[in-house]
Coordinates of C-alpha atoms and ligand atoms in Angstrom, one line a residue:
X1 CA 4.4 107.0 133.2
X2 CA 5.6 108.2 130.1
X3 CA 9.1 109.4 129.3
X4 CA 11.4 111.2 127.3
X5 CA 14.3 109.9 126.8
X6 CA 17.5 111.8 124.6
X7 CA 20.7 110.0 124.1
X8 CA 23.8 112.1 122.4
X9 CA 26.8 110.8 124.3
X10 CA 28.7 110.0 121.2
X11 CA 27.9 109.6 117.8
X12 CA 24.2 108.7 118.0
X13 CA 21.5 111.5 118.3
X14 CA 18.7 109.7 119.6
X15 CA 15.1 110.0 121.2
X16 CA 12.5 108.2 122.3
X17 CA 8.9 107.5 124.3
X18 CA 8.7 104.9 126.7
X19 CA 6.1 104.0 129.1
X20 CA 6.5 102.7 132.6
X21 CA 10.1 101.2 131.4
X22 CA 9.3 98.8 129.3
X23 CA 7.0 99.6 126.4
X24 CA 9.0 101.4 123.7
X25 CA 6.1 103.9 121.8
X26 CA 9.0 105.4 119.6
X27 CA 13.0 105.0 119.3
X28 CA 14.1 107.5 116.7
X29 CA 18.3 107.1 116.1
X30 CA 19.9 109.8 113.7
X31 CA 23.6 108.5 112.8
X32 CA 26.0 110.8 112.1
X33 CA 28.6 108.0 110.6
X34 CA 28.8 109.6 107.0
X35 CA 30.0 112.5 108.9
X36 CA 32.5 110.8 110.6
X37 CA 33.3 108.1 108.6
X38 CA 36.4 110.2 106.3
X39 CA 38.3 110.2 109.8
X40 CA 37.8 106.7 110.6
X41 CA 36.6 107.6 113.9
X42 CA 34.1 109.9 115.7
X43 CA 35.6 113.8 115.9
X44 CA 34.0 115.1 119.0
X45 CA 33.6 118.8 117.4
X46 CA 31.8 117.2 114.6
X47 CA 29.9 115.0 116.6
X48 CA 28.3 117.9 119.0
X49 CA 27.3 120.3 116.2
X50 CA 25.5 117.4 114.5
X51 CA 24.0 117.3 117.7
X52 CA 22.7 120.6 117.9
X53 CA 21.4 120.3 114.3
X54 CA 19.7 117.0 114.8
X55 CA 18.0 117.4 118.3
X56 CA 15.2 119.6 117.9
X57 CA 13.9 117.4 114.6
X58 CA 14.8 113.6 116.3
X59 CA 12.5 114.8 119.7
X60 CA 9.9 115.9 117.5
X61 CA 9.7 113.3 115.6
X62 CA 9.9 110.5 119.0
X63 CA 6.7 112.3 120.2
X64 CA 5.1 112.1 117.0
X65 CA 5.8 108.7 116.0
X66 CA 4.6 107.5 119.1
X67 CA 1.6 109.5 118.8
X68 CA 1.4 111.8 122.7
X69 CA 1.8 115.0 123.0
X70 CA 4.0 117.2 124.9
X71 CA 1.8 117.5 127.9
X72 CA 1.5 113.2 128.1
X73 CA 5.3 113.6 128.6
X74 CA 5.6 112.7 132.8
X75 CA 10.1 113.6 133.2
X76 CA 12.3 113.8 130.5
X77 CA 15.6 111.9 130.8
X78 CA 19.2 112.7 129.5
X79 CA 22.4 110.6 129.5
X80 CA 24.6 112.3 131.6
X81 CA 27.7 109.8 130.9
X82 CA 30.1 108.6 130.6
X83 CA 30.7 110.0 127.4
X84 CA 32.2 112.7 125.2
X85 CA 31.9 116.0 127.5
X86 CA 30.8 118.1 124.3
X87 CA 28.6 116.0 123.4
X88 CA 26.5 115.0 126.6
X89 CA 26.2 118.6 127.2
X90 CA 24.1 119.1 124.2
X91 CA 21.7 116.5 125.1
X92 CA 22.0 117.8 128.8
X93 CA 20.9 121.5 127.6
X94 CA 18.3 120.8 125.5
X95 CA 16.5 118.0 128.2
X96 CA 16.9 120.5 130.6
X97 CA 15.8 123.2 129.0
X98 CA 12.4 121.2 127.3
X99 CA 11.9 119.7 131.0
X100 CA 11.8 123.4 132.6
X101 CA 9.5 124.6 129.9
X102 CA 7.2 121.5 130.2
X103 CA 7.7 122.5 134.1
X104 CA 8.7 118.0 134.3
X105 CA 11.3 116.4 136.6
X106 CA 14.7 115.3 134.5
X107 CA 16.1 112.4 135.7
X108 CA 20.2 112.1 134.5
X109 CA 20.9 108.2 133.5
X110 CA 23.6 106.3 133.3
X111 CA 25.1 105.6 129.6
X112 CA 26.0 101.6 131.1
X113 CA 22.8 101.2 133.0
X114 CA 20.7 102.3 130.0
X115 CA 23.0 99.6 127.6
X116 CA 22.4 97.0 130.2
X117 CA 18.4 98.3 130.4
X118 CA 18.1 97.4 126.8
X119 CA 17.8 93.6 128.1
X120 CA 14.2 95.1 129.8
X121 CA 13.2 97.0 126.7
X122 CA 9.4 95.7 124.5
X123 CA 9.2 93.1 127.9
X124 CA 5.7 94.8 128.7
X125 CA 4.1 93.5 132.2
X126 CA 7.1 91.3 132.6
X127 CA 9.0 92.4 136.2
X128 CA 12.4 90.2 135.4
X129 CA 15.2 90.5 137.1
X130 CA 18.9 91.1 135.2
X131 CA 21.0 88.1 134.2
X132 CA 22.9 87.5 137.2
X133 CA 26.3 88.4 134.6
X134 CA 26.4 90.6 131.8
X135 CA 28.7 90.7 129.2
X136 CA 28.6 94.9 128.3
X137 CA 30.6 95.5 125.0
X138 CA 30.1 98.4 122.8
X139 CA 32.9 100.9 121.1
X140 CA 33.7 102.3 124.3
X141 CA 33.6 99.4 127.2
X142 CA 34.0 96.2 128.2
X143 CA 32.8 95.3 131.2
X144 CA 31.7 91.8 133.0
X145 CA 28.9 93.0 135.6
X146 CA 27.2 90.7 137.9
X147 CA 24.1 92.3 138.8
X148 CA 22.1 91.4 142.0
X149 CA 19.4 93.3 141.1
X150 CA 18.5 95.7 138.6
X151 CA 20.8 98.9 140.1
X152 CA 23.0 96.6 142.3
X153 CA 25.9 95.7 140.3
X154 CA 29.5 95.0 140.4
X155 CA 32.2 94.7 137.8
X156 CA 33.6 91.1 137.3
X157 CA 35.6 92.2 134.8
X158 CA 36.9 94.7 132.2
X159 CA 39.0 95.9 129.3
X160 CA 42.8 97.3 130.2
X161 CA 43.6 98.6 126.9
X162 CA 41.1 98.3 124.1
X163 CA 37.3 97.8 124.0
X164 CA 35.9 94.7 122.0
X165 CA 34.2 97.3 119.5
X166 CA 37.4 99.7 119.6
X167 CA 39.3 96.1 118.4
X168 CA 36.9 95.9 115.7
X169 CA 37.0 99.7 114.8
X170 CA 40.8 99.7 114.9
X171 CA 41.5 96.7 112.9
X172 CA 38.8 97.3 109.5
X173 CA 40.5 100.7 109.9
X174 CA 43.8 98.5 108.9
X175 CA 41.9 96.0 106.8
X176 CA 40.9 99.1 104.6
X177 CA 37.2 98.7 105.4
X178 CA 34.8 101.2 106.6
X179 CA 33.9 102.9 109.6
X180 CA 32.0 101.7 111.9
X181 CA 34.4 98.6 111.9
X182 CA 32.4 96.3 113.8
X183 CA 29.5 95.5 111.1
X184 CA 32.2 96.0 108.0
X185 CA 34.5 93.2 109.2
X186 CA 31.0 91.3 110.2
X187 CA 30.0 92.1 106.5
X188 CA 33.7 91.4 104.7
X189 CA 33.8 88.4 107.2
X190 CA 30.7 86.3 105.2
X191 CA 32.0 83.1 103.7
X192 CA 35.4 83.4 105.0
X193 CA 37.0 80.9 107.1
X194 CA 37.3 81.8 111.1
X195 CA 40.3 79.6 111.4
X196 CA 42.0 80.6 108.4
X197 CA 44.6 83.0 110.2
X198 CA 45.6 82.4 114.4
X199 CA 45.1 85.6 116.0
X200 CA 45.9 85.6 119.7
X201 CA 43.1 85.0 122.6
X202 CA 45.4 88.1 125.1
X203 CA 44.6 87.1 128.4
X204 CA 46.7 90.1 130.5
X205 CA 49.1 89.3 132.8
X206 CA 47.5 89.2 136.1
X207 CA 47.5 92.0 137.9
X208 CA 47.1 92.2 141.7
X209 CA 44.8 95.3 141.6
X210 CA 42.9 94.3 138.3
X211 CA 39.6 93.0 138.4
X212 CA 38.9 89.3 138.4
X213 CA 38.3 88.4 134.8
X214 CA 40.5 91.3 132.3
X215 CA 40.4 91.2 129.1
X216 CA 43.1 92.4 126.5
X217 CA 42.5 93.5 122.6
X218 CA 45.2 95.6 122.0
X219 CA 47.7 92.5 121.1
X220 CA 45.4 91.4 118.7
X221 CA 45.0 94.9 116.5
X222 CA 49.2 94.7 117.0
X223 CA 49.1 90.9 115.3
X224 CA 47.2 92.3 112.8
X225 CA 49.0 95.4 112.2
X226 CA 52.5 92.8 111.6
X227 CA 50.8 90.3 109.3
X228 CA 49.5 93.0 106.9
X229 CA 53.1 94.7 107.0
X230 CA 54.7 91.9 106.1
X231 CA 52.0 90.4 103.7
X232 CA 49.7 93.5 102.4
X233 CA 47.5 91.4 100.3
X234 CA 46.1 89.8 103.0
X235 CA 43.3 92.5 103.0
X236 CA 42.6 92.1 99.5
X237 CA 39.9 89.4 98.2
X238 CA 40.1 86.6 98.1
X239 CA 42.2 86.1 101.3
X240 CA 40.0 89.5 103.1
X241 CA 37.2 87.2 103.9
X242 CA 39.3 85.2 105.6
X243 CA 41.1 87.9 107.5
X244 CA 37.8 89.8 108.5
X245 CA 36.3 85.7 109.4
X246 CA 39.6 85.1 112.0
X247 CA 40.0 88.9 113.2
X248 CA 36.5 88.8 114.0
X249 CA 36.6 85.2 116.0
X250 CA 39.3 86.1 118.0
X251 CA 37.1 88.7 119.4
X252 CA 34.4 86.7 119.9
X253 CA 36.1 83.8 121.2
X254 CA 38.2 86.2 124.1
X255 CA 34.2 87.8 124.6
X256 CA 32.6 84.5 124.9
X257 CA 35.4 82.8 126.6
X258 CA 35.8 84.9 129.4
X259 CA 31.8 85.4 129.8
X260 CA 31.3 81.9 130.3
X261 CA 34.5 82.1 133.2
X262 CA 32.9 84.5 135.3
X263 CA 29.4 82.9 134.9
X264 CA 30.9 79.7 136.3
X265 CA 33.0 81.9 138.8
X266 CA 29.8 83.0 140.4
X267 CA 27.5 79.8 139.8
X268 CA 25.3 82.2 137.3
X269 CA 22.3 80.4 136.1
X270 CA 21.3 83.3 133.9
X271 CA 23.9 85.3 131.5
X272 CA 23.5 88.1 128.9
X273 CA 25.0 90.4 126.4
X274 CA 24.3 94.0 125.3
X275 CA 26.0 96.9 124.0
X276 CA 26.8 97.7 120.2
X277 CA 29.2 94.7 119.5
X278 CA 26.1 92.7 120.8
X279 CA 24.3 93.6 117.2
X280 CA 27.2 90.9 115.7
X281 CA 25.7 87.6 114.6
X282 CA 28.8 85.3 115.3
X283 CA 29.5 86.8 118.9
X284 CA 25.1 85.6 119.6
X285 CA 25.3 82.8 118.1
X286 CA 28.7 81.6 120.0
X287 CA 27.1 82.9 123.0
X288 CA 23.6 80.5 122.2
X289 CA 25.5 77.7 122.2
X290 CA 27.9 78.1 125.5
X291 CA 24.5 79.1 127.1
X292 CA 22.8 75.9 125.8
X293 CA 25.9 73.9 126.5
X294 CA 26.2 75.1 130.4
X295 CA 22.5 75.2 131.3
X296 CA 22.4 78.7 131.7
X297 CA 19.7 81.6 130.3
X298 CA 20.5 83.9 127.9
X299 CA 19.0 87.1 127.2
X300 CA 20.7 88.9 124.4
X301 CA 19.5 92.7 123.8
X302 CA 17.1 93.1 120.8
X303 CA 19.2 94.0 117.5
X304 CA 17.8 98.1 117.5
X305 CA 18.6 98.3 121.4
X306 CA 22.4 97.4 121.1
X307 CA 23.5 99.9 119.8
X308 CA 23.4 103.6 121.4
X309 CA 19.6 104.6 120.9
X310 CA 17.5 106.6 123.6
X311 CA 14.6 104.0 124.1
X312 CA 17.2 102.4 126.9
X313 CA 17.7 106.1 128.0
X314 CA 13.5 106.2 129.0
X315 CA 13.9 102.7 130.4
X316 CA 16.7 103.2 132.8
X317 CA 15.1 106.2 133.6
X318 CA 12.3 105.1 134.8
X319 CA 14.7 102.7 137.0
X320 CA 15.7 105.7 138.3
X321 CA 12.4 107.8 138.7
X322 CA 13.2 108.2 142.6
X323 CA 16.4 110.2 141.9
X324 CA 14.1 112.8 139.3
X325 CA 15.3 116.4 139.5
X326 CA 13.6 119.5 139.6
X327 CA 14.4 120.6 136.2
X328 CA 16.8 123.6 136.9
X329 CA 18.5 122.0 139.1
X330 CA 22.6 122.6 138.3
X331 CA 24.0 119.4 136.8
X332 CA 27.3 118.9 135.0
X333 CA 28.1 116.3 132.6
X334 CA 29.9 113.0 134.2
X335 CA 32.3 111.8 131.0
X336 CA 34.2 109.8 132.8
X337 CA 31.1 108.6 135.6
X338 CA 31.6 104.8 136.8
X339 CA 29.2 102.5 136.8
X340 CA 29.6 102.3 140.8
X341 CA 27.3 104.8 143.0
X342 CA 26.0 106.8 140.2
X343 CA 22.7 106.9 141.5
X344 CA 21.7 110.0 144.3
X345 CA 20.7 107.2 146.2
X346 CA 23.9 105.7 148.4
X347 CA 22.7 102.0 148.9
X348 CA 21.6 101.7 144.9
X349 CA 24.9 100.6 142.6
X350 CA 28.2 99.4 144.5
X351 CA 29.5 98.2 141.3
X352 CA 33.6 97.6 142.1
X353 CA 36.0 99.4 138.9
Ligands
LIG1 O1 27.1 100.8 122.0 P1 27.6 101.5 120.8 O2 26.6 102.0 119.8 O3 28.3 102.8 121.2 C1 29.1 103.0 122.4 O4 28.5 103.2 123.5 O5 30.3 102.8 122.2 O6 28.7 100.6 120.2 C2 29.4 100.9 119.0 C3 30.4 99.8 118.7 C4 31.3 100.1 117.6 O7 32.6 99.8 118.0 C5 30.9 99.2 116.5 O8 31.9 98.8 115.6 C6 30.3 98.1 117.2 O9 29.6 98.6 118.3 N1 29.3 97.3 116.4 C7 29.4 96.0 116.0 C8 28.3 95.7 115.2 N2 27.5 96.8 115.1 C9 28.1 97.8 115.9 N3 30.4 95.1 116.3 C10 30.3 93.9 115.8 N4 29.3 93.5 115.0 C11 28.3 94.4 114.7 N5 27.3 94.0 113.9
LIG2 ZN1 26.8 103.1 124.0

């Protein structure tokens, strides 16, 4: 079963083939960061008319790179959210509209299912099961999610203020570095020294409501934000290295930290990470060496399928196949759609937050 997958929930106008979930026959990514990249942030307005400019040439090109035509194409998929409203609309429209002319089911994914799909992703043949907890953290979420089975999850844990990548994003924005934040501080971070400055490891204060194992960023972009008020030249070589090397390991540490927590909470012999912030190279090593330390798997996500691309669009599709719609059936866009009971079918996710 072959399918189209199209990914445009934020900044990333994606597309890609993928056959029966796991064999990737094309990922095409179009990045609209030099558009957004003056602001220091994605612009939602900007971000859906790239969209609509991008689409039509990014589809064409998935099919063609991986070499089938329009009639091998078996359902097309969209992401459906969570996501900026604008933005999954496009993506909604033009699936919908290619599925009804192609007269193919749509199935609607799930913008966290497909990041945590990208674990599956170039396995071919290989049936595995998830890692019993994932560590989700991209520019958007943080989530801990301890997954039974592949749709059967629950949420360990979370962000109350700031994502790990929105950390990232929000403190090269007051380092002076460029947008995406993420890989600049990675990049400014090389040869510095991670224990150069002390950044604080937030854990919230417990909160009877909250989930099990919180996490907090938004007192370390505030630490940052005081020392370079009071000592500007901090973000200046040669001391930026070192800022960018401690910023960055407080992240990590706080990621790592509370992943290995939860694992232990649950008696998890098999962890993983995915999601954008899972492309940094400190955060996968760190998490190597906890794994190798506690006896436990680790899958990270292939480099290409942490970040927002479409080929984990196709896959968690094809998770979903059973919950295909006819393709003009109504559908509106979920931006704000938890990872709990998104499927059609009632018994699939009973993820908790
Ligand atoms: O998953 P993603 O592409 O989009 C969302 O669904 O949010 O994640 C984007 C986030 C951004 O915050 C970006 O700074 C971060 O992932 N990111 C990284 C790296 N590459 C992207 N963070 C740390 N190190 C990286 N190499
Ligand atoms: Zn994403």
């Amino acid at each position: 079963m072959i399918i189209l997958g199209i990914e445009t929930s934020c900044d990333e106008t994606a597309a890609a083939c993928v056959r029966d979930g796991g064999a990737v026959l094309s990922s095409v990514v179009h990045t609209q960061i030099a558009q957004h990249s003056p602001y220091g942030g994605v612009v939602p307005e900007i971000a859906s008319r790239a969209h609509v400019e991008a689409l039509p040439f990014i589809v064409e090109t998935a099919l063609r790179e991986a070499g089938v035509d329009w009639s091998a194409l078996d359902a097309v998929a969209v992401t459906r959210g969570p996501g900026l409203v604008s933005s999954l609309m496009i993506g909604m429209a033009f699936g919908q509209a290619l599925a009804l002319r192609l007269n193919r089911p749509l199935i609607p994914t799930h913008h966290l299912e497909a990041h945590l799909y990208a674990l599956r992703l170039d396995a071919t043949g290989e049936d595995a099961p998830p890692p019993e907890v994932t560590l989700l953290v991209s520019g958007g979420h943080t989530l801990l999610v301890h997954a039974e089975a592949w749709g059967r999850y629950r949420t360990l844990g979370r962000s109350l203020d700031d994502a790990a990548g929105e950390a990232l994003d929000k403190g090269a924005k007051l380092m002076g570095l460029g947008y995406p934040g993420g890989p600049a501080i990675e990049q400014a971070a090389a040869g510095g020294n991670p224990a150069a400055f002390a950044f604080p490891r937030g854990r919230p204060a417990g909160q009877a409501e909250g989930p099990d194992f919180p996490f907090s960023f938004s007192g370390l972009k505030t630490a940052l934000l005081y020392r370079l008020k009071a000592s500007p030249e901090d973000a200046r070589p040669p001391r930026l290295a070192d800022l960018a090397a401690s910023y960055q390991e407080a992240v990590v540490d706080v990621l790592a930290a509370r992943l290995d927590e939860a694992a232990n909470a649950v008696n998890a012999r098999s962890v993983g990470c995915v999601g954008g912030v899972a492309r940094n190279k400190r955060l996968r090593d760190r998490l190597e060496t906890d794994a190798k330390r506690a006896g436990r798997r680790l899958t990270l996500a292939p480099p290409r399928y942490c970040t927002d691309n479409a080929a984990m669009v196709a896959g968690a599709a094809w998770l979903r196949r059973d919950e295909a719609l006819p393709p003009d059936s109504p559908m509106e866009p979920l931006p704000r759609w938890p990872l709990k009971n998104h499927g059609s079918n009632p018994g699939g996710s009973i993820v908790t937050a």
